[in-house]
Amino acid sequence: MNVQEPRLHVRGESHFIDDQPLPENLLYGAVFVSPTAHGRLNGLNLEKAEKIPGIETIITAPSIPGENQIGSIFPDEPLLADQILHYQGQAIALVIAQSPEIASAGVRAILAEIEELEPVFDPRQAAAKDLLICPPRTFAAGDVEKSWQDCSLIVEGRVDTGGQEHLYLETQGSLALPTDNGGLKIISATQNPTLVQRLTAKVTGLSMHRIEVEVHRLGGAFGGKEEQATAWAVMAGLAAATLKKPVKLVLRRGEDMRYTGKRHPYSSDYRLGLNEQGRMLAYEVTFYQNAGATADLSPAILERTLFHAAGSYFIPNLKATGISCRTNLPPNTAFRGFGAPQAMFVMEAAIFKAAIAMGKDPSEIQKLNLLKSGDYFHFGMEVEHCQAESCWQETEKRFNSDKSKQDIRAFNREHRLVKKGMAFMPVCFGISFTTIFLNQANALVHVYTDGSVSISTGAVEMGQGVNIKILQVAAEIFSISPERIKIESTNTTRAANTSPTAASTGADLNGKATELACRIILERLHRTAAAEQGHNDPGHITIEQEQVLDTGKRTGLDWEKLITIAYLKRVSLSAQAHYATPDIHFDQKKEKGRPFAYLVYGTAIIEVSLDCLRGIYQVDSVKVVHDFGRSLNPLIDLGQAEGAIVQGIGWLTLEELIYSDQGRLLTGNLTNYKVPDIYYTPREMTIHFLKNLNNPLGIFNSKAVGEPPFMYGIAVYWALIEAMRAFRPDMEIPYDAPLTPEKVLLTLYKEEQE
Ligand code: MOS
C-alpha cells in the first residue's frame, strides 16, 4: 500500500494552510463580527482602527465590488453584514494589516452602533413565528390516519438532539494570491473548491476562469468545510483582489468555534403505532430543524432527514414532515450523516418507548421490523440487495449477544452501584447526493514519458484516504506499481465544475472518473502495442505488472518502453473523463423517486458500564458487522468506521453546546466543550467486514464508508438508559441527547414529582 499521506503526517511534513511558504508582502486578515444575536447595524466607526499603523484597509459591505452574497442554495447570506445582524459571530468588517496582531488590534478598535432586536433561538418558537428557511416538506407512504385504528399500541412523545462542533484539527483558513492577469489564486481548506471559485467570482465581479482554487489537503472537515470554508476564502480573495497583495486569513480555534455553524439540533414530535407482535404499522413524525440564521445546506440536510425517517425499518404507513426553522445562531451545516442521525435517533426513541410499554426488549422490535429486499422505502424506492437482516443475524451470532445479555443481567444483580447496559443499532444509509445533479465527477490523467502518472480529480483529501483509493484504482487499471502514481492537489484549473467531496461519495465518483480516464489511455496503449507487435488486434494485448503481454505471452515490452514508443508515435498520453451516477432521480413534487445509487447496511452492539454514584460511564465495547462491499482498502475503511463511531458516541454523550440567553456560545473552547479523547474511546472495538456481493455502483465493488458508521453511536444512548434503569427502574427516561454524565446523575437522583 502506498503510505504517502500518513508518512507525511507523522513526520509533520504535510502542508496545510498554515504550512504554505509565505509570499513577500503578505498581509493578514481578521474579522470584526456581530456582538449581538439580532440587531440593526446603524453605524460603524472605523476611524480609530484605521489610524493604527500597519492597518492597510478595512473592507465593509458597501466596498464590495460585486455581489455581497455567498448563499449557495438560497441567496440569503451576505458575506459582510449590511443592515441586519442575525447571529453572534456574523462577519461585519474585514481588517487587513501587516501582521495578525495588528489586524486583531484593528478589530478591537472598531465601534458598532447597534439597535437590539429580539432574538429567537428555539426552532419551535421560530416555527410558531413563521420564521422558516423554506416551506415545510412531507414524505408520505400508505395511510397513517387510517392505520392508527389497527394498532394495539400507540406511543408518542418529543425527542431532542443537540448540535455538534466539527472540531477539525485545522481551523478554517485560506491564502489568496493576486495573479498578473488581474485574477486570483486561492489556497483554501475547503471540501468544495468550485464553490469557493464561484462565490469569489460573484463577490469580486471576476469571471470564474480568472480564479484558481487550490486545495492540498484538509486537516479534517466532517462536513464543516463543505459550505463554511467559503466565507473565509472569499474574504481573503476579495482583499487580495482589492489590494493586489497576498492575504492570509486563518481563524483561531475560539473564533472558529464561535463563528461557524455546527450539526443541526433537532426537536421532534412522533407517534408510533404497533400491533401486538410489535410490528410497526404507522409512524408520524415532525422534525423541527434548528437551521440557524441562513439557509446554508439546511434544506438538503432536512431532505436526508426525511429520507432516513424510518431508519433501517419497514413501516408501511408513514408521514414525515420537516420544518427548517430560522434562528439567531450561526448557520448550522453539514456534519457526517447530514441529517440522518437526527432522524434515526427519533425512530430509536420511539421504538424504545414502545418496547417499555410492551414489556419487550427493544432489540425484539428492532429485529422484527428490519427492512427486507422487496420492501419499498416511503419515498418510493424499492429495497434491493438488502443486508439489514444478514448484518443483524451475523452480529447476534458472531458476538454471542444472547450471552452478553445474560452476563449483563447477572452483573447487574450482583452490583449495586455499577450497572451495565447494552443496545443494538442497525444502520441503513443511502449513498448519493440527494441533490441529483451533484452526482458527477471528472478526472484528468497524465502519463509522463518516464512512465510516471499524475492524477487530478475533484476529490479533496481530508484524512479519509480518498487519495490512496484513487491511486489504487489507477494502479489496478494500468497494472503498474503504485509508486509510479501521484495524486495531485485538487485544483479548479485541472478539475472544473466539481461537486464537494461530501455525502460519502468522494471515492466512488472520483474513482469512477479516474477509472474511465485511465481506460481511455490504456486503450491507446493497447493499440500502440498491437501495432508494435505487427498486428492490429489490441484485444490481444494486456498489461500485467508492468509487462506487456500479447495473447498472454511476454513481448519484451514493459510499461516504460511502451510509454516511450507511444510518445514517439505521437499518441496522447493524457485523458480527461467524466462520470455521472446512472439511474438516480427524484421528483420533489411527488417526493418520490430513486435518489440513491445503493444503500450501506450494518448492525452494532454497544455495551457500557455506569458508575451510578458519580454518573460517569465508560463504553466497554462496540461490536459491529458492517457491509463495506468489497473494500478497496480495509485499513482505511476500518479507520473511517472507528473514527465515525467514536464521533457518534461523542455526539450523544459528552458533546454539549451551551449558549447564553443572548446567543453567545458558552462552550467555545476545549476546556468546556468535551469531545471523546483516547481515554474515552471504547475499551474494545471489533468491526467485522460482512462477506458481500458485488456492488457495481461503488468503485471496484466497494461501498462508501465516510458517514454510515457514525450512526452506530446511537446505541450508546440506549445502552446507557438500560444501565440507568437497572439502577432505578422507575426513573423518567430522558429523550434528550446528549446524555452527559451530569444529566445521568440528575436523572438518577431526581426527586419524585407529584
Ligand atoms: Mo458531508 S456531512 O456530506 O460533508
PDB file of C-alpha atoms in Angstrom, residues 138-140 378-379 586-593:
ATOM      1  CA  THR A 138     -43.710  15.979   3.848  1.00  0.00           C
ATOM      2  CA  PHE A 139     -42.727  12.497   2.673  1.00  0.00           C
ATOM      3  CA  ALA A 140     -45.572  10.016   2.994  1.00  0.00           C
ATOM      4  CA  HIS A 378     -41.535   5.540   1.913  1.00  0.00           C
ATOM      5  CA  PHE A 379     -40.050   7.675  -0.882  1.00  0.00           C
ATOM      6  CA  PHE A 586     -36.171  12.253  -7.510  1.00  0.00           C
ATOM      7  CA  ASP A 587     -39.397  14.145  -8.066  1.00  0.00           C
ATOM      8  CA  GLN A 588     -39.758  16.853  -5.443  1.00  0.00           C
ATOM      9  CA  LYS A 589     -43.410  17.453  -6.302  1.00  0.00           C
ATOM     10  CA  LYS A 590     -44.404  13.885  -5.511  1.00  0.00           C
ATOM     11  CA  GLU A 591     -41.494  13.364  -3.086  1.00  0.00           C
ATOM     12  CA  LYS A 592     -40.906  10.020  -4.753  1.00  0.00           C
ATOM     13  CA  GLY A 593     -38.038   8.566  -6.703  1.00  0.00           C
TER      14      GLY A 593
END
